[in-house]
Amino acid sequence: MNHISRGEFLKLGSLSLLGALVSDTVFANDGFFSAAAAKVDEGLMKKLILHNDAYVKNIFQKAVVSADVRLSNFRPVAADIAAMTASVSHPKSEFYKSEIVVERLNQAADIMLKGQYSDGTVDAGGNRQSPPDTAFVLEYLCSAAMVLKHNKQKNLDSLKEKLKKFIQNAGEAMITGGVHTPNHRWVVSAALANINSLYPDVRYTNRIDQWLAEGVYLNQDGHYSERSGIYSAVIDKALITMARLLNKPELLDKVQKNLTTTYYYTEANGDLVTVDSKRQDQFMDITVTKFYLQYRYMAIHTGNPIFTHMVNLIEKNPDFAHYILSDSLIAFMENPELQQQIPAEVKLENDFEKFFVLSNLARIRRGKTSMTLFGGNDIPVQIVSGRSSNPNFLMYRKGDAILKYLRLSSSFFRMGYFSSEGIEKTGNKYILKETKEADYYQPLAPEFRKADGDYQLSESKDRRFWNKMDFENRTASNVKKQTTVIEIEENNGALNLDFKVDGPPNIEITIELCFKEGTEIAGATLGEKGNYFLKSGFAKASMGTDSIALGPGLVEHQNVNNLDSEEYTYHQGTLHTDGVHVYITGFTPFHHKMTIS
């Protein structure tokens, strides 16, 4: 195993990497790169052992999987193997050298081998004989094998051979197998790095170099191509693995930049902003906890106060025990560097404004108030994995009072929610714009007519629908256009919003504000289906002792159903979410100003 010295890490140029994103006050700390004391965090290790043992006890509460059962997901079995390996190998675990655990480990290894295809792969849900999903499984199994490599218990020899057989078989699939998504390349490469550290073979490193030759994309905002919280954590972990095991410290340049961006995307309670993701988490509530090992590793190696802050923040998160303490002992045993105490925390600024230009996303924090503005959907908006399509353009928090999102919808040809074509920043004002067009169509010219009327099935020029109308050869006419401009000005945590929607008259406009479940609303009228309408004046949305004020209101219609585009509603789909909904409505030409504070 090739470990990188601390000196090599300090040559990474952290200051130049982070200077554009971190305030000068952060770097004023003289101890930024002071040598971290190699003292073990005994308190954390005790927690990891206790929780890992609890995990193992839970395994024993479950029946052994029958040999006749065909599994479609092998990650849980691999995770069980890793957890049991940690307990049976750690002298302070109550399962240290446990014969019962060894027996259960062998049973689990047999299950893995039975599920492995001759090409070395396993299935994962709908992904059949999947190289990348096999790579995710190898993350657990290689950690277990590395820990077992240093375990001299004779009764573990059979298990070691079984894991070696599975891992080397899987290695063949990693050498030749393909991938689906950008992050899969680095997951497969990390798996190969792990296999190579156990059973060196130049074919493994050659394949890694083949993938790395494509380049690891990271834009100036600090985002990988999928712009996803879930997969950024995956990529950061994979790059750290390759940097450690292959002596490629240059890969950590990207990790540092992405982890810094993730800091700005993290709310005070650990929630992660994902509105701009191009993957499934753009519609999910997730936390930054999945980045814990990445932040801890980089905090130890760089002393970066942002990373130290994030480690401490995550350790206070309610989900820390579930996602980290329960199954991370194996990682700390495989890589003892993680056991070191992190540097002392330096107080960071709690007041910033960061505009991520390429993502068209702004993050603003003023004390306990934080704001997110977003206008970076992929145009044209399409509902598909790999494209950004979230209609939420504003999120606002003040302590426990949370405006989950603000959206604007128009009944203009049932084209649904406003989706900005980027963000223009002028002074402290952010301007979001969108133009929608819808067409009608003229008769076909004589040369395109067919006596039987059997024309090509094609998409309309405005991309709203398909029909056997041969739209390509028709002239569009009666073109209707609607232009929406939203100006947002921030002033010490308060937002002034100016909405303007112009185009055909009498189009229904709906401003939708969704607050966190349990929010109490005062000043608005409760209507049907539990919706609130702010007819005039101001309302207050409260959670505990914190509250958000909004208004003035306007209600000219109460048709707040089917706000999604026909792309959703045709299939009875919806983007409507749980929460407490407050509506402001009107008709075009629409001009309304309001504040949120």
Coordinates of C-alpha atoms in Angstrom, one line a residue:
M1 CA 0.0 0.0 0.0
N2 CA 1.5 3.4 -1.0
H3 CA 0.7 6.0 1.6
I4 CA 1.2 9.7 0.8
S5 CA 3.3 11.6 3.3
R6 CA 1.9 14.7 5.0
G7 CA 4.6 16.7 3.3
E8 CA 3.3 15.7 -0.1
F9 CA -0.2 16.7 0.8
L10 CA 0.9 20.1 1.9
K11 CA 2.2 20.7 -1.6
L12 CA -1.3 20.6 -3.0
G13 CA -1.6 24.4 -3.1
S14 CA -4.6 24.6 -0.8
L15 CA -4.5 28.3 -0.6
S16 CA -4.7 28.9 -4.3
L17 CA -7.4 26.2 -4.6
L18 CA -9.6 27.8 -2.0
G19 CA -8.8 31.4 -2.2
A20 CA -11.6 32.3 -4.6
L21 CA -14.2 30.7 -2.3
V22 CA -13.0 31.3 1.3
S23 CA -12.7 34.7 3.0
D24 CA -9.3 36.0 3.9
T25 CA -10.2 35.8 7.6
V26 CA -10.1 32.0 7.3
F27 CA -6.5 32.1 6.1
A28 CA -5.4 34.6 8.7
N29 CA -5.0 31.7 11.1
D30 CA -1.2 31.1 11.6
G31 CA -1.9 27.4 12.4
F32 CA -3.6 26.7 9.1
F33 CA -1.0 24.1 8.1
S34 CA 0.4 23.3 11.5
A35 CA 1.2 19.6 12.0
A36 CA -1.7 17.7 13.3
A37 CA -0.9 15.7 16.4
A38 CA -1.0 12.0 15.7
K39 CA -3.1 11.5 18.8
V40 CA -6.0 9.0 18.5
D41 CA -9.5 10.3 19.1
E42 CA -10.3 7.8 21.8
G43 CA -13.9 9.1 22.4
L44 CA -14.8 8.7 18.7
M45 CA -13.2 5.2 18.5
K46 CA -15.2 4.1 21.5
K47 CA -18.4 5.2 19.9
L48 CA -17.5 3.5 16.6
I49 CA -16.8 0.2 18.4
L50 CA -20.0 0.4 20.4
H51 CA -22.2 1.2 17.4
N52 CA -20.5 -1.4 15.3
D53 CA -21.1 -4.1 17.9
A54 CA -24.7 -3.0 18.0
Y55 CA -24.8 -3.4 14.2
V56 CA -23.4 -6.9 14.6
K57 CA -26.0 -7.8 17.3
N58 CA -28.7 -6.7 14.9
I59 CA -27.3 -9.0 12.2
F60 CA -27.7 -11.9 14.6
Q61 CA -31.4 -10.9 15.1
K62 CA -32.0 -11.7 11.4
A63 CA -32.2 -15.1 9.9
V64 CA -29.4 -16.3 7.7
V65 CA -30.3 -15.9 4.0
S66 CA -31.3 -19.2 2.5
A67 CA -29.1 -20.6 -0.1
D68 CA -32.2 -21.0 -2.3
V69 CA -32.9 -17.2 -2.3
R70 CA -31.7 -15.2 -5.2
L71 CA -30.7 -11.8 -4.0
S72 CA -31.0 -8.7 -6.2
N73 CA -29.0 -6.4 -3.9
F74 CA -25.7 -7.5 -2.4
R75 CA -24.6 -4.2 -0.7
P76 CA -26.3 -5.1 2.6
V77 CA -24.5 -8.5 2.7
A78 CA -21.2 -6.8 1.9
A79 CA -21.8 -4.2 4.6
D80 CA -22.6 -7.0 7.1
I81 CA -19.3 -8.6 6.2
A82 CA -17.4 -5.4 6.8
A83 CA -19.1 -4.7 10.1
M84 CA -18.5 -8.3 11.4
T85 CA -14.9 -8.2 10.2
A86 CA -14.3 -5.0 12.2
S87 CA -15.8 -6.5 15.4
V88 CA -14.1 -9.8 15.2
S89 CA -10.7 -8.1 14.6
H90 CA -10.8 -5.2 17.0
P91 CA -9.4 -6.1 20.5
K92 CA -11.9 -3.7 22.2
S93 CA -15.0 -5.2 20.6
E94 CA -17.1 -7.6 22.6
F95 CA -17.0 -9.9 19.5
Y96 CA -13.2 -10.0 19.3
K97 CA -12.2 -13.5 18.1
S98 CA -15.9 -14.6 18.3
E99 CA -16.4 -18.1 16.8
I100 CA -20.0 -17.3 16.1
V101 CA -19.1 -14.2 14.2
V102 CA -16.6 -16.1 12.1
E103 CA -19.3 -18.7 11.3
R104 CA -21.7 -15.9 10.2
L105 CA -19.0 -14.3 8.2
N106 CA -18.4 -17.5 6.2
Q107 CA -22.1 -17.8 5.6
A108 CA -22.2 -14.3 4.2
A109 CA -19.2 -14.8 2.1
D110 CA -20.8 -18.0 0.6
I111 CA -23.9 -15.9 -0.3
M112 CA -21.7 -13.4 -2.1
L113 CA -19.9 -16.1 -4.0
K114 CA -23.2 -17.8 -4.9
G115 CA -24.6 -14.5 -6.3
Q116 CA -21.5 -13.7 -8.3
Y117 CA -21.6 -14.4 -12.1
S118 CA -18.8 -16.1 -14.0
D119 CA -17.8 -12.7 -15.3
G120 CA -17.2 -11.5 -11.7
T121 CA -20.2 -9.2 -11.5
V122 CA -23.4 -9.2 -9.3
D123 CA -26.9 -7.9 -9.9
A124 CA -28.2 -4.7 -8.3
G125 CA -32.0 -4.2 -8.6
G126 CA -32.7 -3.6 -12.3
N127 CA -29.0 -3.4 -13.2
R128 CA -28.1 -6.9 -14.2
Q129 CA -24.5 -8.2 -14.1
S130 CA -23.4 -4.7 -13.2
P131 CA -19.7 -3.7 -13.1
P132 CA -20.3 -0.4 -11.3
D133 CA -22.6 -1.9 -8.7
T134 CA -20.1 -4.6 -8.1
A135 CA -17.6 -1.8 -7.5
F136 CA -19.8 -0.4 -4.7
V137 CA -19.9 -3.9 -3.2
L138 CA -16.1 -4.1 -3.4
E139 CA -15.8 -1.0 -1.3
Y140 CA -17.0 -3.0 1.7
L141 CA -15.3 -6.3 0.9
C142 CA -11.8 -4.8 0.1
S143 CA -11.9 -3.0 3.4
A144 CA -12.7 -6.2 5.2
A145 CA -10.0 -8.1 3.3
M146 CA -7.4 -5.4 4.2
V147 CA -8.3 -5.6 7.9
L148 CA -8.2 -9.4 7.7
K149 CA -4.8 -9.3 6.1
H150 CA -3.4 -8.1 9.4
N151 CA -5.5 -10.5 11.5
K152 CA -3.6 -13.7 12.4
Q153 CA -6.6 -15.7 13.7
K154 CA -6.3 -19.1 12.1
N155 CA -10.1 -19.6 12.0
L156 CA -10.3 -16.7 9.6
D157 CA -8.2 -18.4 6.9
S158 CA -11.2 -19.9 5.0
L159 CA -12.9 -16.5 5.0
K160 CA -9.8 -14.8 3.7
E161 CA -9.7 -17.3 0.8
K162 CA -13.4 -16.8 0.0
L163 CA -13.1 -13.0 0.0
K164 CA -10.0 -13.2 -2.2
K165 CA -11.8 -15.4 -4.7
F166 CA -14.7 -13.0 -4.9
I167 CA -12.5 -9.9 -5.1
Q168 CA -10.2 -11.3 -7.8
N169 CA -13.2 -12.5 -9.8
A170 CA -14.7 -9.1 -9.5
G171 CA -11.4 -7.6 -10.5
E172 CA -11.7 -9.2 -13.9
A173 CA -15.1 -7.4 -14.3
M174 CA -13.5 -4.1 -13.2
I175 CA -10.7 -4.5 -15.8
T176 CA -13.2 -5.1 -18.7
G177 CA -16.6 -3.8 -17.6
G178 CA -18.4 -0.7 -18.6
V179 CA -20.3 2.1 -16.7
H180 CA -23.5 4.1 -16.9
T181 CA -22.8 7.5 -15.3
P182 CA -19.8 9.9 -14.7
N183 CA -19.3 8.9 -11.1
H184 CA -19.2 5.2 -12.0
R185 CA -15.8 5.7 -13.6
W186 CA -14.2 6.7 -10.4
V187 CA -16.1 4.1 -8.3
V188 CA -14.7 1.4 -10.6
S189 CA -11.2 3.0 -10.5
A190 CA -11.3 3.2 -6.7
A191 CA -12.3 -0.5 -6.5
L192 CA -9.4 -1.3 -8.8
A193 CA -7.1 0.7 -6.5
N194 CA -8.3 -1.3 -3.5
I195 CA -7.9 -4.6 -5.3
N196 CA -4.4 -3.7 -6.4
S197 CA -3.4 -2.8 -2.8
L198 CA -4.4 -6.3 -1.8
Y199 CA -3.3 -8.4 -4.8
P200 CA -1.1 -6.2 -7.0
D201 CA -1.5 -6.6 -10.8
V202 CA -0.5 -4.1 -13.4
R203 CA -3.7 -4.7 -15.3
Y204 CA -5.6 -3.0 -12.5
T205 CA -3.5 0.2 -12.6
N206 CA -3.6 0.2 -16.4
R207 CA -7.4 0.2 -16.4
I208 CA -7.4 3.0 -13.8
D209 CA -5.1 5.1 -16.0
Q210 CA -7.4 4.4 -18.9
W211 CA -10.3 5.9 -17.0
L212 CA -8.3 8.8 -15.6
A213 CA -7.1 9.7 -19.1
E214 CA -10.6 10.9 -19.8
G215 CA -10.2 13.6 -17.1
V216 CA -12.0 14.2 -13.9
Y217 CA -14.4 17.0 -14.7
L218 CA -14.8 19.7 -12.0
N219 CA -16.0 23.2 -13.0
Q220 CA -15.0 26.5 -11.6
D221 CA -17.9 26.4 -9.1
G222 CA -16.4 23.3 -7.6
H223 CA -19.0 20.9 -9.0
Y224 CA -18.6 17.5 -10.7
S225 CA -20.6 17.1 -13.9
E226 CA -23.6 15.5 -12.1
R227 CA -23.8 18.5 -9.7
S228 CA -25.2 16.1 -7.1
G229 CA -24.7 15.9 -3.4
I230 CA -25.1 12.2 -3.4
Y231 CA -22.6 11.6 -6.1
S232 CA -20.1 14.3 -5.1
A233 CA -19.7 12.4 -1.9
V234 CA -19.1 9.2 -3.9
I235 CA -16.6 10.8 -6.2
D236 CA -14.7 12.5 -3.3
K237 CA -14.4 9.2 -1.5
A238 CA -13.2 7.5 -4.7
L239 CA -10.6 10.2 -5.5
I240 CA -9.3 10.0 -1.9
T241 CA -8.9 6.3 -2.2
M242 CA -7.0 6.6 -5.5
A243 CA -4.8 9.4 -4.1
R244 CA -3.9 7.3 -1.0
L245 CA -3.3 4.0 -2.7
L246 CA -1.8 5.0 -6.0
N247 CA 0.3 8.0 -4.8
K248 CA -1.7 10.5 -6.9
P249 CA -2.0 13.5 -4.5
E250 CA -3.0 15.7 -7.5
L251 CA -6.5 14.1 -7.3
L252 CA -7.1 15.8 -4.0
D253 CA -7.1 19.2 -5.6
K254 CA -10.6 18.5 -6.9
V255 CA -11.6 17.0 -3.6
Q256 CA -10.6 20.1 -1.7
K257 CA -12.5 22.4 -4.1
N258 CA -15.6 20.3 -4.1
L259 CA -15.6 20.0 -0.3
T260 CA -15.3 23.8 0.0
T261 CA -18.3 24.3 -2.3
T262 CA -20.2 21.7 -0.3
Y263 CA -19.6 23.8 2.8
Y264 CA -21.4 26.8 1.2
Y265 CA -24.2 24.4 0.2
T266 CA -24.7 23.2 3.8
E267 CA -27.4 24.7 6.0
A268 CA -26.7 25.3 9.7
N269 CA -28.5 22.1 10.7
G270 CA -26.6 20.0 8.2
D271 CA -29.2 19.9 5.4
L272 CA -27.7 20.0 2.0
V273 CA -28.9 22.2 -0.8
T274 CA -29.6 20.0 -3.8
V275 CA -31.9 22.1 -5.9
D276 CA -29.4 22.3 -8.7
S277 CA -28.5 18.6 -8.9
K278 CA -28.8 16.8 -12.2
R279 CA -29.7 13.6 -10.5
Q280 CA -32.5 12.2 -8.3
D281 CA -31.4 14.2 -5.2
Q282 CA -32.7 17.4 -6.8
F283 CA -36.1 16.4 -5.4
M284 CA -34.8 14.8 -2.1
D285 CA -34.0 16.0 1.4
I286 CA -30.5 14.9 2.2
T287 CA -27.9 15.9 4.7
V288 CA -24.1 16.5 4.5
T289 CA -23.4 13.5 6.7
K290 CA -22.4 11.3 3.8
F291 CA -19.3 13.6 3.4
Y292 CA -18.0 12.8 6.9
L293 CA -15.1 10.5 6.1
Q294 CA -14.1 12.8 3.3
Y295 CA -14.1 15.9 5.5
R296 CA -12.3 14.1 8.3
Y297 CA -9.5 12.8 6.1
M298 CA -8.9 16.2 4.5
A299 CA -9.1 18.0 7.8
I300 CA -6.4 15.8 9.2
H301 CA -4.2 16.2 6.2
T302 CA -4.6 19.9 5.5
G303 CA -5.7 21.5 8.7
N304 CA -8.2 23.5 6.7
P305 CA -10.6 25.1 9.2
I306 CA -13.6 24.7 6.9
F307 CA -13.1 20.9 6.9
T308 CA -12.6 20.8 10.7
H309 CA -15.8 22.8 11.1
M310 CA -17.7 20.4 8.8
V311 CA -16.5 17.4 10.8
N312 CA -17.7 18.9 14.0
L313 CA -21.0 19.9 12.4
I314 CA -21.7 16.4 11.1
E315 CA -20.8 14.8 14.4
K316 CA -23.6 16.8 16.0
N317 CA -26.2 15.8 13.3
P318 CA -29.0 13.5 14.4
D319 CA -28.2 11.1 11.6
F320 CA -24.5 10.8 12.4
A321 CA -25.0 7.6 14.5
H322 CA -27.1 6.0 11.8
Y323 CA -25.0 6.8 8.7
I324 CA -21.5 7.0 10.2
L325 CA -21.1 5.4 13.6
S326 CA -23.0 2.3 12.7
D327 CA -20.8 1.0 10.0
S328 CA -17.6 3.1 9.7
L329 CA -15.4 1.3 12.1
I330 CA -13.9 -0.8 9.3
A331 CA -12.8 2.4 7.5
F332 CA -11.0 3.6 10.6
M333 CA -9.3 0.3 11.0
E334 CA -8.3 0.0 7.3
N335 CA -7.0 3.6 7.3
P336 CA -5.7 4.4 10.9
E337 CA -5.0 8.0 9.8
L338 CA -8.7 8.6 10.3
Q339 CA -8.4 7.8 14.0
Q340 CA -6.3 11.0 14.6
Q341 CA -7.8 13.8 16.4
I342 CA -8.8 16.6 14.1
P343 CA -7.3 20.1 14.5
A344 CA -9.0 22.5 16.9
E345 CA -11.9 24.3 15.4
V346 CA -11.5 27.9 14.3
K347 CA -14.6 30.1 14.3
L348 CA -15.7 30.8 10.7
E349 CA -17.7 33.6 9.3
N350 CA -21.5 33.2 9.5
D351 CA -22.1 35.9 7.0
F352 CA -21.4 35.4 3.3
E353 CA -22.8 35.7 -0.2
K354 CA -21.6 33.3 -2.9
F355 CA -22.8 33.3 -6.5
F356 CA -21.9 30.1 -8.3
V357 CA -22.1 31.5 -11.8
L358 CA -21.9 28.2 -13.8
S359 CA -24.7 26.7 -11.7
N360 CA -26.7 29.9 -11.6
L361 CA -27.1 29.4 -7.9
A362 CA -26.6 32.0 -5.1
R363 CA -26.1 31.1 -1.4
I364 CA -26.5 33.9 1.1
R365 CA -26.2 33.6 4.9
R366 CA -26.8 36.4 7.4
G367 CA -26.5 35.0 10.9
K368 CA -29.4 32.6 11.5
T369 CA -31.0 33.5 8.1
S370 CA -30.0 31.7 4.9
M371 CA -31.2 32.0 1.4
T372 CA -30.8 30.0 -1.8
L373 CA -31.6 31.4 -5.3
F374 CA -31.6 29.1 -8.3
G375 CA -32.0 29.6 -12.0
G376 CA -29.8 27.0 -13.6
N377 CA -32.1 24.3 -15.0
D378 CA -31.0 22.6 -18.2
I379 CA -32.9 24.2 -21.1
P380 CA -35.2 22.9 -22.5
V381 CA -36.5 21.4 -19.2
Q382 CA -36.8 17.6 -19.5
I383 CA -37.8 15.2 -16.8
V384 CA -34.9 12.7 -17.0
S385 CA -32.0 11.6 -14.9
G386 CA -28.9 13.6 -15.8
R387 CA -30.7 16.9 -16.4
S388 CA -31.6 19.7 -13.9
S389 CA -35.3 20.4 -13.9
N390 CA -36.3 21.5 -10.3
P391 CA -38.8 24.4 -10.4
N392 CA -37.8 25.8 -7.0
F393 CA -36.1 29.1 -7.5
L394 CA -36.0 30.4 -3.9
M395 CA -35.5 28.8 -0.5
Y396 CA -35.4 30.8 2.7
R397 CA -34.6 29.8 6.3
K398 CA -34.6 31.7 9.6
G399 CA -33.6 29.3 12.3
D400 CA -36.2 26.6 12.6
A401 CA -38.7 28.5 10.3
I402 CA -38.2 27.0 6.8
L403 CA -39.6 28.1 3.5
K404 CA -38.8 24.9 1.6
Y405 CA -39.4 26.5 -1.7
L406 CA -41.0 29.3 -3.7
R407 CA -42.3 28.6 -7.2
L408 CA -44.3 30.4 -9.9
S409 CA -46.7 28.7 -12.2
S410 CA -48.7 29.9 -15.2
S411 CA -51.7 28.4 -17.0
F412 CA -50.1 29.6 -20.3
F413 CA -50.7 26.6 -22.6
R414 CA -50.4 24.3 -19.6
M415 CA -46.6 24.7 -19.7
G416 CA -46.3 24.7 -16.0
Y417 CA -43.8 26.2 -13.6
F418 CA -41.4 29.1 -14.3
S419 CA -37.9 27.9 -15.0
S420 CA -35.3 30.7 -15.3
E421 CA -32.9 30.8 -18.2
G422 CA -30.0 31.6 -15.8
I423 CA -29.4 34.4 -13.3
E424 CA -28.1 37.9 -14.0
K425 CA -26.5 39.6 -11.0
T426 CA -26.5 43.3 -10.9
G427 CA -25.2 44.8 -7.6
N428 CA -27.2 43.0 -4.8
K429 CA -30.0 42.3 -7.2
Y430 CA -30.5 38.9 -8.9
I431 CA -32.6 38.8 -12.0
L432 CA -34.3 35.6 -13.3
K433 CA -36.0 35.6 -16.7
E434 CA -38.0 33.1 -18.8
T435 CA -39.7 33.3 -22.2
K436 CA -42.3 30.7 -23.1
E437 CA -43.7 30.3 -26.7
A438 CA -46.6 28.2 -28.0
D439 CA -47.6 27.8 -31.6
Y440 CA -50.6 26.9 -33.8
Y441 CA -50.0 25.3 -37.2
Q442 CA -51.1 25.9 -40.8
P443 CA -52.2 23.3 -43.4
L444 CA -49.5 21.3 -45.1
A445 CA -48.3 22.5 -48.5
P446 CA -49.6 20.4 -51.4
E447 CA -46.2 18.6 -51.8
F448 CA -46.4 17.2 -48.3
R449 CA -50.0 16.0 -48.3
K450 CA -50.9 12.3 -48.2
A451 CA -54.3 11.0 -49.4
D452 CA -54.5 8.5 -46.6
G453 CA -53.6 11.0 -43.9
D454 CA -50.9 8.8 -42.5
Y455 CA -48.3 11.4 -41.5
Q456 CA -45.1 11.1 -39.5
L457 CA -45.5 10.9 -35.8
S458 CA -43.5 13.9 -34.6
E459 CA -43.0 16.4 -31.8
S460 CA -44.6 19.8 -32.1
K461 CA -42.2 22.7 -32.7
D462 CA -42.8 24.1 -29.2
R463 CA -42.0 20.6 -27.8
R464 CA -45.3 20.3 -25.9
F465 CA -46.8 17.2 -27.5
W466 CA -46.5 14.6 -30.3
N467 CA -49.0 13.7 -33.0
K468 CA -49.2 12.3 -36.5
M469 CA -49.1 15.8 -38.0
D470 CA -45.7 16.1 -39.7
F471 CA -45.0 19.3 -37.8
E472 CA -41.6 19.7 -39.4
N473 CA -43.3 20.5 -42.7
R474 CA -46.0 22.8 -41.3
T475 CA -45.8 26.6 -40.9
A476 CA -46.2 27.8 -37.3
S477 CA -48.6 30.7 -36.8
N478 CA -50.5 32.6 -34.2
V479 CA -47.4 32.3 -32.0
K480 CA -48.0 33.3 -28.4
K481 CA -45.3 34.5 -26.1
Q482 CA -45.1 35.0 -22.4
T483 CA -42.2 36.7 -20.6
T484 CA -41.6 36.4 -16.9
V485 CA -39.0 38.5 -15.0
I486 CA -38.4 38.1 -11.3
E487 CA -36.0 40.5 -9.5
I488 CA -34.8 39.6 -6.1
E489 CA -32.9 42.0 -4.0
E490 CA -31.3 41.0 -0.7
N491 CA -30.8 43.5 2.2
N492 CA -29.4 42.2 5.5
G493 CA -31.3 39.0 5.3
A494 CA -34.6 40.4 3.9
L495 CA -35.6 39.8 0.3
N496 CA -37.5 42.2 -1.9
L497 CA -39.2 40.3 -4.8
D498 CA -40.6 42.0 -7.9
F499 CA -42.7 39.7 -10.2
K500 CA -43.6 40.7 -13.8
V501 CA -45.4 38.4 -16.2
D502 CA -46.4 39.8 -19.6
G503 CA -48.0 38.2 -22.6
P504 CA -51.5 37.2 -23.6
P505 CA -54.1 38.6 -21.1
N506 CA -56.1 36.7 -18.4
I507 CA -53.5 34.0 -17.9
E508 CA -53.7 32.6 -14.3
I509 CA -50.5 33.2 -12.4
T510 CA -49.8 31.4 -9.1
I511 CA -47.0 32.1 -6.6
E512 CA -46.6 29.0 -4.4
L513 CA -44.8 29.1 -1.1
C514 CA -44.3 25.7 0.7
F515 CA -43.2 25.8 4.3
K516 CA -41.9 22.9 6.3
E517 CA -44.5 20.5 7.7
G518 CA -45.8 21.7 11.1
T519 CA -45.4 25.4 10.3
E520 CA -48.1 27.6 11.8
I521 CA -49.5 30.3 9.5
A522 CA -51.0 33.5 10.8
G523 CA -52.5 36.3 8.6
A524 CA -53.6 34.1 5.7
T525 CA -57.0 32.5 5.0
L526 CA -57.3 28.7 5.2
G527 CA -59.0 27.4 2.1
E528 CA -59.9 24.0 0.7
K529 CA -57.5 21.0 1.0
G530 CA -55.6 22.8 3.8
N531 CA -54.1 25.5 1.5
Y532 CA -53.6 29.0 2.7
F533 CA -54.4 32.1 0.5
L534 CA -52.7 35.5 1.4
K535 CA -55.4 37.8 0.1
S536 CA -53.7 41.0 1.4
G537 CA -51.4 42.3 4.0
F538 CA -48.7 40.2 5.6
A539 CA -48.6 36.6 7.0
K540 CA -46.3 35.0 9.5
A541 CA -45.0 31.5 9.2
S542 CA -43.7 30.2 12.5
M543 CA -41.9 27.2 13.8
G544 CA -41.2 27.3 17.5
T545 CA -39.7 30.7 18.4
D546 CA -38.6 31.5 14.8
S547 CA -40.8 33.0 12.1
I548 CA -40.7 34.3 8.6
A549 CA -42.8 37.3 7.5
L550 CA -44.1 37.5 3.9
G551 CA -46.4 39.8 2.0
P552 CA -48.3 41.8 0.9
G553 CA -50.6 39.2 -0.6
L554 CA -53.0 39.1 -3.6
V555 CA -55.6 36.6 -4.5
E556 CA -57.5 37.0 -7.8
H557 CA -58.2 33.2 -8.3
Q558 CA -58.0 30.0 -6.3
N559 CA -57.2 27.5 -9.0
V560 CA -54.1 26.0 -7.5
N561 CA -54.5 22.5 -9.0
N562 CA -52.4 21.2 -11.9
L563 CA -49.7 23.7 -11.6
D564 CA -47.2 21.3 -13.2
S565 CA -46.8 21.2 -16.9
E566 CA -48.7 18.7 -19.0
E567 CA -45.5 16.7 -19.2
Y568 CA -46.4 15.6 -15.6
T569 CA -50.2 15.9 -15.4
Y570 CA -50.8 13.9 -18.6
H571 CA -49.5 10.9 -16.7
Q572 CA -51.2 11.9 -13.4
G573 CA -47.8 13.0 -12.1
T574 CA -47.2 16.0 -9.9
L575 CA -44.4 17.9 -8.2
H576 CA -46.6 18.9 -5.3
T577 CA -44.9 18.1 -2.1
D578 CA -45.8 17.7 1.6
G579 CA -45.7 20.9 3.6
V580 CA -47.8 23.9 4.4
H581 CA -48.7 25.8 1.2
V582 CA -49.5 29.5 0.9
Y583 CA -50.6 31.0 -2.4
I584 CA -50.6 34.4 -4.0
T585 CA -52.5 34.6 -7.3
G586 CA -53.4 36.9 -10.1
F587 CA -53.9 37.3 -13.9
T588 CA -51.7 38.7 -16.6
P589 CA -50.6 41.3 -17.1
F590 CA -49.2 40.5 -13.6
H591 CA -47.1 42.7 -11.5
H592 CA -46.6 42.1 -7.8
K593 CA -44.0 43.1 -5.3
M594 CA -43.5 41.4 -1.9
T595 CA -41.0 40.9 0.8
I596 CA -39.8 37.9 2.7
S597 CA -38.0 38.5 6.0

